[in-house]
């Protein structure tokens, strides 16, 4: 989210690294957390054998991002615990996606475990049979540790790893959309913090008029390919899904309202050039104090309060994107780990996935900047002690809310995510620019999306 998105590349690393500096995160001088790691306190429960696949070799294909950077130094602990050797292959996101697709299409066992963004390639990979189904693994007490506790995962991230009810991965991090606002500007111009979706426009208008246009009311994504992550919340919170029974229907009155809401915020109260904005431009502008609100990912807090560039560090507050007539069901995405359906070492790969997503390792990751999809991590004293300012508490509560009220469909549930998201973004963009009415743009988008679907 984009940060999907390049959003995914940040994955909350800088957020919590900034937030946990000097906050009692338990770091040693060597930069490692002093919290227990799985190998230190993983005396396996009676009857469970972590070494049952000792001597096997597995390979992990990972996207170069904070999760693997933090995890990789600990992999030797997994190897000592299990006797399984792990070969790690790390590449930039585009290369990982290309390499994974080529290998999976060839039914290659070149890697056993791989990172996958289910909101992007998930449906395509699932329909092609690339993911090993995991429900039977979870239920198998012979290969699943009694400490694994799959019920500890938040519903949103875990459901994001399912297709047709079947589990195909385990979440390793999470992020979602929030509304950042500048408390100082709200007070200065007498605006009220939005409680409902429509209140965003009310507050934006108050600030733009009060500042005579010197301060813009809100910034959000305008770039077509990046827009789905933020625009989707207007669809969901107005009470609709992306499609009706698998078919686009943006001419529906409720979806038309969502299109108009989003376009009005951008065209009436957004900054010049917002039609080209991704998370990068929005966060830079908000950090300069030139706009009162930003609708963006939880990942972006670090950019907004970066002491090197920010002028609003002490003025920021954050809440989930407010509910609309349909309530609050916010887009959320997560990277996950999956097993290659063509692997020859699936059980050993499953042990690795359990270890990498265990409570102990998830705590280690959280203290190093990766927001955990496990609920118990957020209740640990170590993590809570690092959330020691009002802003940190707001950020934490907003992200927990998103995970409890999440919709993992960042875009419509279709295989060709990139093209369909582009069409949707262009639809809203034409309304932003005044080139088409919402009705005209929606009709055109419905036709174009059906052409994409009919080619499948």
Coordinates of C-alpha atoms in Angstrom, one line a residue:
X1 CA 0.0 0.0 0.0
X2 CA 2.2 2.3 -3.1
X3 CA 3.5 1.5 -0.3
X4 CA 2.2 -1.6 -1.7
X5 CA 3.1 -0.5 -2.4
X6 CA 6.4 0.6 -1.5
X7 CA 4.6 0.9 1.7
X8 CA 5.3 -2.6 2.2
X9 CA 9.0 -1.9 1.9
X10 CA 8.9 0.3 5.0
X11 CA 6.8 -2.2 7.0
X12 CA 6.9 -0.1 10.1
X13 CA 10.7 -0.4 10.5
X14 CA 11.4 3.2 10.9
X15 CA 8.2 3.8 12.9
X16 CA 9.0 1.8 15.9
X17 CA 12.8 2.3 15.6
X18 CA 12.1 6.0 16.1
X19 CA 9.4 5.3 18.7
X20 CA 11.5 2.9 20.7
X21 CA 14.7 4.9 20.8
X22 CA 15.7 5.3 24.5
X23 CA 12.3 3.8 25.5
X24 CA 13.6 0.8 27.4
X25 CA 13.3 -1.7 24.5
X26 CA 15.9 -3.9 26.1
X27 CA 18.7 -3.5 23.6
X28 CA 22.2 -4.6 24.4
X29 CA 25.3 -2.7 23.3
X30 CA 25.5 -5.0 20.3
X31 CA 22.1 -3.8 19.2
X32 CA 20.3 -7.1 19.9
X33 CA 17.3 -7.3 22.1
X34 CA 17.8 -8.9 25.5
X35 CA 14.4 -10.6 25.4
X36 CA 14.4 -14.4 25.2
X37 CA 14.7 -15.9 21.8
X38 CA 13.1 -19.2 20.8
X39 CA 16.3 -21.1 21.2
X40 CA 16.9 -19.8 24.7
X41 CA 13.6 -20.7 26.2
X42 CA 12.2 -23.2 23.7
X43 CA 12.7 -26.4 25.7
X44 CA 10.1 -28.2 23.6
X45 CA 7.0 -29.4 25.4
X46 CA 6.9 -33.1 26.1
X47 CA 6.0 -35.1 23.0
X48 CA 7.0 -32.5 20.5
X49 CA 10.3 -33.1 18.7
X50 CA 11.8 -30.0 17.1
X51 CA 14.6 -32.2 15.6
X52 CA 12.4 -34.7 13.8
X53 CA 13.6 -33.3 10.4
X54 CA 17.2 -32.8 11.4
X55 CA 19.7 -33.0 8.5
X56 CA 17.3 -31.5 5.9
X57 CA 18.1 -28.3 4.0
X58 CA 15.5 -25.7 3.2
X59 CA 15.6 -22.4 1.3
X60 CA 13.9 -19.1 2.1
X61 CA 13.1 -16.6 -0.7
X62 CA 12.7 -13.2 0.9
X63 CA 12.0 -9.6 -0.1
X64 CA 14.7 -7.2 1.0
X65 CA 13.0 -5.4 3.8
X66 CA 13.1 -4.9 7.6
X67 CA 11.5 -8.2 8.5
X68 CA 14.3 -10.3 6.9
X69 CA 17.0 -7.9 8.1
X70 CA 15.9 -8.4 11.7
X71 CA 15.2 -12.1 11.4
X72 CA 18.2 -13.3 9.5
X73 CA 20.8 -13.0 12.4
X74 CA 18.5 -15.3 14.5
X75 CA 18.2 -18.1 11.9
X76 CA 21.2 -19.8 13.4
X77 CA 19.1 -20.3 16.5
X78 CA 16.5 -22.1 14.5
X79 CA 19.2 -24.3 13.0
X80 CA 20.5 -25.2 16.4
X81 CA 17.0 -25.9 17.6
X82 CA 16.0 -28.1 14.7
X83 CA 19.1 -29.4 13.0
X84 CA 17.6 -28.0 9.8
X85 CA 20.0 -25.9 7.6
X86 CA 18.4 -22.7 6.1
X87 CA 19.6 -21.1 2.9
X88 CA 18.4 -17.5 2.7
X89 CA 17.9 -15.8 -0.7
X90 CA 17.2 -12.0 -0.4
X91 CA 16.4 -9.8 -3.4
X92 CA 14.6 -6.5 -3.9
X93 CA 10.8 -6.8 -4.1
X94 CA 10.4 -6.7 -7.9
X95 CA 13.1 -9.3 -8.3
X96 CA 11.6 -11.6 -5.7
X97 CA 8.2 -11.4 -7.4
X98 CA 9.7 -12.2 -10.8
X99 CA 11.9 -15.0 -9.5
X100 CA 9.1 -16.6 -7.5
X101 CA 6.7 -16.5 -10.4
X102 CA 9.1 -18.1 -12.9
X103 CA 10.1 -20.8 -10.4
X104 CA 6.5 -21.6 -9.4
X105 CA 5.3 -21.7 -13.0
X106 CA 8.1 -24.2 -13.7
X107 CA 7.0 -26.2 -10.6
X108 CA 10.5 -25.8 -9.3
X109 CA 11.6 -26.7 -5.7
X110 CA 14.3 -24.0 -5.8
X111 CA 12.9 -22.5 -2.6
X112 CA 10.7 -24.1 0.1
X113 CA 9.4 -21.0 2.0
X114 CA 8.8 -17.6 0.4
X115 CA 7.4 -14.2 1.2
X116 CA 4.2 -13.3 -0.5
X117 CA 1.9 -10.2 -0.6
X118 CA -1.5 -11.9 -0.7
X119 CA -3.3 -8.7 -1.5
X120 CA -1.4 -8.4 -4.7
X121 CA -0.5 -11.8 -6.2
X122 CA -2.4 -14.0 -3.8
X123 CA -5.4 -14.9 -5.9
X124 CA -3.3 -15.5 -8.9
X125 CA -0.9 -17.8 -7.0
X126 CA -3.7 -19.6 -5.2
X127 CA -5.7 -20.3 -8.4
X128 CA -2.5 -21.6 -10.0
X129 CA -1.9 -24.0 -7.1
X130 CA 1.4 -22.4 -6.0
X131 CA 0.6 -22.3 -2.3
X132 CA 0.7 -25.4 0.0
X133 CA -2.6 -25.5 2.0
X134 CA -1.7 -25.3 5.7
X135 CA -4.9 -26.2 7.7
X136 CA -3.8 -29.9 7.9
X137 CA -0.4 -28.8 9.1
X138 CA -1.9 -26.7 11.9
X139 CA -4.1 -29.6 13.0
X140 CA -1.2 -32.1 13.0
X141 CA 0.2 -32.3 16.5
X142 CA 3.1 -34.3 15.3
X143 CA 4.5 -31.3 13.4
X144 CA 2.9 -28.4 15.1
X145 CA 4.2 -27.3 18.5
X146 CA 1.5 -26.9 21.2
X147 CA 3.0 -23.4 21.8
X148 CA 2.3 -22.2 18.3
X149 CA -1.2 -20.9 19.2
X150 CA -2.7 -19.9 15.9
X151 CA -5.6 -18.2 17.7
X152 CA -3.2 -15.6 18.9
X153 CA -3.1 -14.0 15.5
X154 CA -5.4 -11.0 14.9
X155 CA -8.3 -12.0 12.6
X156 CA -7.5 -9.4 10.0
X157 CA -3.9 -10.5 9.2
X158 CA -4.7 -14.2 9.5
X159 CA -7.8 -14.0 7.2
X160 CA -5.6 -12.1 4.8
X161 CA -3.7 -15.4 4.4
X162 CA -6.8 -17.4 3.4
X163 CA -8.4 -18.0 0.1
X164 CA -11.8 -19.7 0.0
X165 CA -11.4 -20.3 3.7
X166 CA -8.2 -22.3 3.3
X167 CA -5.0 -21.1 5.0
X168 CA -2.1 -20.6 2.6
X169 CA 0.3 -18.6 4.7
X170 CA 1.1 -17.0 8.0
X171 CA 1.3 -13.2 8.5
X172 CA 4.6 -11.7 9.5
X173 CA 3.7 -8.0 9.8
X174 CA 0.8 -5.6 9.3
X175 CA -0.2 -2.1 8.4
X176 CA -3.3 -0.1 7.7
X177 CA -4.8 3.3 6.9
X178 CA -5.2 6.1 9.5
X179 CA -6.0 9.8 9.7
X180 CA -3.1 11.9 10.9
X181 CA -4.1 15.4 12.0
X182 CA -2.3 18.5 13.2
X183 CA -3.6 19.4 16.6
X184 CA -2.1 22.9 16.5
X185 CA -3.9 23.7 13.2
X186 CA -7.2 22.2 14.4
X187 CA -7.1 24.4 17.5
X188 CA -5.9 27.5 15.6
X189 CA -8.8 27.3 13.1
X190 CA -11.5 25.9 15.4
X191 CA -11.9 22.6 13.6
X192 CA -13.2 19.5 15.3
X193 CA -11.5 16.1 15.1
X194 CA -13.5 14.0 12.6
X195 CA -15.8 11.4 14.2
X196 CA -17.4 10.2 10.9
X197 CA -16.2 9.9 7.4
X198 CA -18.1 13.0 6.2
X199 CA -16.5 15.1 9.0
X200 CA -13.2 15.0 7.2
X201 CA -14.5 17.4 4.6
X202 CA -16.1 19.6 7.3
X203 CA -12.8 20.0 9.1
X204 CA -10.9 20.5 5.9
X205 CA -13.2 23.2 4.8
X206 CA -13.0 25.0 8.2
X207 CA -9.2 25.1 8.0
X208 CA -8.9 26.1 4.3
X209 CA -11.3 28.9 4.8
X210 CA -9.9 30.0 8.1
X211 CA -6.3 30.1 6.7
X212 CA -7.5 31.8 3.5
X213 CA -6.0 28.8 1.6
X214 CA -2.6 29.1 3.1
X215 CA -3.1 25.7 4.8
X216 CA -4.6 22.8 2.8
X217 CA -7.2 20.7 4.5
X218 CA -6.2 17.2 3.7
X219 CA -3.7 15.3 1.6
X220 CA -4.2 11.7 0.2
X221 CA -3.2 9.5 -2.6
X222 CA -4.0 10.6 -6.1
X223 CA -1.7 8.5 -8.2
X224 CA -3.9 5.9 -9.9
X225 CA -1.9 2.8 -9.2
X226 CA -1.4 3.7 -5.5
X227 CA -4.9 4.9 -4.7
X228 CA -6.8 1.7 -3.9
X229 CA -5.3 1.4 -0.4
X230 CA -6.8 4.7 0.7
X231 CA -9.8 5.0 -1.6
X232 CA -11.0 1.5 -0.6
X233 CA -11.8 2.7 2.9
X234 CA -14.4 5.1 1.4
X235 CA -16.0 2.1 -0.4
X236 CA -16.0 -0.1 2.7
X237 CA -17.1 2.6 5.2
X238 CA -20.0 3.6 3.0
X239 CA -21.2 0.0 3.3
X240 CA -20.1 -1.7 0.1
X241 CA -17.4 -4.2 -1.1
X242 CA -15.4 -3.5 -4.3
X243 CA -17.6 -5.6 -6.5
X244 CA -21.1 -7.1 -6.6
X245 CA -21.0 -10.9 -7.0
X246 CA -17.6 -10.7 -8.7
X247 CA -18.6 -7.9 -11.2
X248 CA -17.8 -4.2 -11.1
X249 CA -20.6 -1.9 -10.4
X250 CA -19.2 1.5 -9.6
X251 CA -22.4 3.1 -10.9
X252 CA -24.1 1.9 -7.7
X253 CA -25.3 5.0 -5.8
X254 CA -23.3 4.1 -2.7
X255 CA -20.0 3.6 -4.7
X256 CA -20.7 6.9 -6.6
X257 CA -21.0 8.6 -3.2
X258 CA -17.6 7.2 -2.2
X259 CA -16.0 8.3 -5.5
X260 CA -17.4 11.8 -5.1
X261 CA -16.3 12.1 -1.4
X262 CA -12.8 11.1 -2.2
X263 CA -12.6 13.3 -5.3
X264 CA -14.1 16.3 -3.4
X265 CA -11.5 16.1 -0.7
X266 CA -8.7 16.1 -3.2
X267 CA -10.0 18.8 -5.6
X268 CA -11.5 21.2 -3.1
X269 CA -9.2 20.8 -0.1
X270 CA -6.1 19.0 -1.3
X271 CA -2.8 20.4 -2.3
X272 CA -2.0 21.4 -5.9
X273 CA -0.9 18.3 -7.9
X274 CA -2.5 15.8 -5.5
X275 CA -3.5 13.8 -8.6
X276 CA 0.1 12.6 -8.7
X277 CA 0.6 12.0 -5.0
X278 CA 1.6 8.7 -3.4
X279 CA 2.5 8.3 0.3
X280 CA 5.8 10.0 -0.2
X281 CA 4.5 13.4 -1.3
X282 CA 1.6 13.4 1.2
X283 CA 3.8 12.7 4.2
X284 CA 6.4 15.2 3.2
X285 CA 3.8 17.9 2.9
X286 CA 2.1 17.0 6.2
X287 CA 5.5 17.0 8.0
X288 CA 6.1 20.5 6.9
X289 CA 2.9 21.7 8.5
X290 CA 1.3 22.8 5.2
X291 CA -1.7 20.6 5.4
X292 CA -3.9 19.8 8.4
X293 CA -4.8 16.1 7.7
X294 CA -3.3 13.1 5.9
X295 CA -5.0 9.8 5.1
X296 CA -2.2 7.3 4.9
X297 CA -0.6 4.1 6.2
X298 CA 0.5 3.5 9.8
X299 CA 3.9 3.0 8.2
X300 CA 4.2 6.8 7.6
X301 CA 4.4 7.9 11.2
X302 CA 8.2 7.8 11.1
X303 CA 8.4 10.1 8.0
X304 CA 5.9 12.5 9.6
X305 CA 7.9 12.8 12.9
X306 CA 11.4 12.5 11.4
X307 CA 13.5 15.0 13.5
X308 CA 15.6 15.7 10.4
X309 CA 12.7 17.0 8.3
X310 CA 9.6 17.4 10.4
X311 CA 8.1 20.6 11.7
X312 CA 5.1 19.0 13.4
X313 CA 6.7 16.4 15.7
X314 CA 4.8 17.8 18.8
X315 CA 1.6 18.5 16.9
X316 CA 0.6 15.1 15.5
X317 CA -2.3 12.9 16.5
X318 CA -3.6 9.8 14.8
X319 CA -6.9 8.0 14.7
X320 CA -8.3 5.2 12.4
X321 CA -10.0 6.5 9.3
X322 CA -13.5 7.5 10.7
X323 CA -16.5 5.2 10.1
X324 CA -19.1 6.0 7.5
X325 CA -22.7 4.8 7.1
X326 CA -21.4 1.3 6.7
X327 CA -19.4 1.4 9.9
X328 CA -15.6 0.9 10.0
X329 CA -14.0 -1.8 7.9
X330 CA -10.6 -0.6 6.9
X331 CA -8.2 -1.9 4.4
X332 CA -5.2 -3.8 5.9
X333 CA -2.4 -5.6 4.3
X334 CA 0.4 -7.9 5.5
X335 CA 3.3 -9.8 4.1
X336 CA 3.1 -13.5 4.8
X337 CA 5.2 -16.6 4.6
X338 CA 4.0 -19.5 2.5
X339 CA 5.3 -23.0 1.5
X340 CA 6.0 -23.7 -2.1
X341 CA 3.6 -26.4 -3.2
X342 CA 6.4 -28.1 -5.1
X343 CA 8.8 -28.2 -2.2
X344 CA 10.3 -31.5 -1.2
X345 CA 10.8 -30.5 2.4
X346 CA 7.4 -29.2 3.4
X347 CA 7.4 -30.4 6.9
X348 CA 10.8 -28.9 7.6
X349 CA 9.5 -25.6 6.0
X350 CA 6.5 -25.7 8.3
X351 CA 8.8 -25.9 11.4
X352 CA 10.6 -22.8 10.1
X353 CA 7.4 -20.9 9.6
X354 CA 6.2 -21.7 13.1
X355 CA 9.5 -20.5 14.6
X356 CA 9.6 -17.3 12.5
X357 CA 6.1 -16.4 13.5
X358 CA 6.3 -17.6 17.1
X359 CA 5.5 -15.4 20.0
X360 CA 9.1 -15.1 21.1
X361 CA 10.4 -14.2 17.6
X362 CA 7.4 -11.8 17.0
X363 CA 8.4 -9.9 20.2
X364 CA 11.9 -9.7 19.0
X365 CA 10.7 -8.3 15.7
X366 CA 8.3 -5.9 17.3
X367 CA 11.0 -4.4 19.4
X368 CA 13.1 -3.9 16.3
X369 CA 10.4 -2.1 14.3
X370 CA 8.0 -4.7 12.8
X371 CA 4.4 -4.4 14.0
X372 CA 3.2 -7.9 15.0
X373 CA 0.1 -9.6 13.8
X374 CA 0.0 -11.5 17.1
X375 CA -2.3 -10.0 19.7
X376 CA -0.3 -11.2 22.7
X377 CA 2.8 -9.2 21.6
X378 CA 0.9 -5.9 22.1
X379 CA 0.2 -6.9 25.7
X380 CA 3.7 -7.7 26.7
X381 CA 5.3 -5.4 29.3
X382 CA 8.4 -5.0 27.0
X383 CA 6.3 -3.7 24.1
X384 CA 3.9 -1.6 26.2
X385 CA 6.8 0.1 28.0
X386 CA 8.1 1.4 24.7
X387 CA 4.7 3.0 24.0
X388 CA 5.3 5.8 26.5
X389 CA 3.9 8.9 24.9
X390 CA 0.3 9.9 23.9
X391 CA 1.2 9.7 20.2
X392 CA 2.7 6.2 20.5
X393 CA -0.4 5.1 22.4
X394 CA -2.7 6.5 19.7
X395 CA -0.7 4.9 17.0
X396 CA -0.8 1.5 18.8
X397 CA -4.5 1.7 19.4
X398 CA -5.2 2.7 15.9
X399 CA -3.3 -0.2 14.4
X400 CA -4.9 -2.7 16.8
X401 CA -8.3 -1.3 15.8
X402 CA -7.5 -1.8 12.1
X403 CA -6.4 -5.4 12.7
X404 CA -9.6 -6.1 14.6
X405 CA -11.8 -4.5 11.9
X406 CA -9.8 -5.2 8.8
X407 CA -10.6 -6.1 5.2
X408 CA -7.6 -7.7 3.5
X409 CA -8.9 -6.9 0.0
X410 CA -6.8 -3.8 -0.7
X411 CA -8.2 -4.0 -4.2
X412 CA -10.9 -6.0 -5.9
X413 CA -10.5 -9.8 -5.6
X414 CA -9.2 -10.4 -9.1
X415 CA -6.1 -11.9 -10.5
X416 CA -4.9 -8.9 -12.5
X417 CA -4.6 -6.6 -9.5
X418 CA -2.3 -4.1 -11.0
X419 CA -4.4 -3.3 -14.1
X420 CA -7.7 -3.2 -12.3
X421 CA -6.4 -0.9 -9.5
X422 CA -5.0 1.4 -12.2
X423 CA -8.5 1.6 -13.8
X424 CA -10.1 2.4 -10.5
X425 CA -7.5 5.1 -9.7
X426 CA -8.0 6.7 -13.1
X427 CA -11.7 6.7 -12.6
X428 CA -11.5 8.7 -9.3
X429 CA -8.7 10.9 -10.8
X430 CA -11.0 12.0 -13.7
X431 CA -13.5 13.1 -11.2
X432 CA -10.8 14.9 -9.2
X433 CA -9.8 16.8 -12.3
X434 CA -13.3 17.6 -13.3
X435 CA -12.8 15.7 -16.6
X436 CA -15.8 13.5 -16.0
X437 CA -18.7 13.3 -13.6
X438 CA -18.7 10.4 -11.1
X439 CA -21.4 8.7 -13.1
X440 CA -19.5 9.0 -16.4
X441 CA -16.2 7.9 -14.9
X442 CA -17.9 4.9 -13.1
X443 CA -19.6 3.7 -16.3
X444 CA -16.3 3.9 -18.2
X445 CA -14.4 2.0 -15.4
X446 CA -17.1 -0.7 -15.2
X447 CA -16.6 -1.3 -19.0
X448 CA -12.8 -1.4 -18.8
X449 CA -12.7 -3.7 -15.8
X450 CA -15.2 -6.1 -17.5
X451 CA -12.9 -6.3 -20.5
X452 CA -10.0 -7.3 -18.2
X453 CA -12.1 -9.9 -16.5
X454 CA -13.5 -11.3 -19.8
X455 CA -9.9 -11.9 -21.0
X456 CA -9.4 -14.4 -18.1

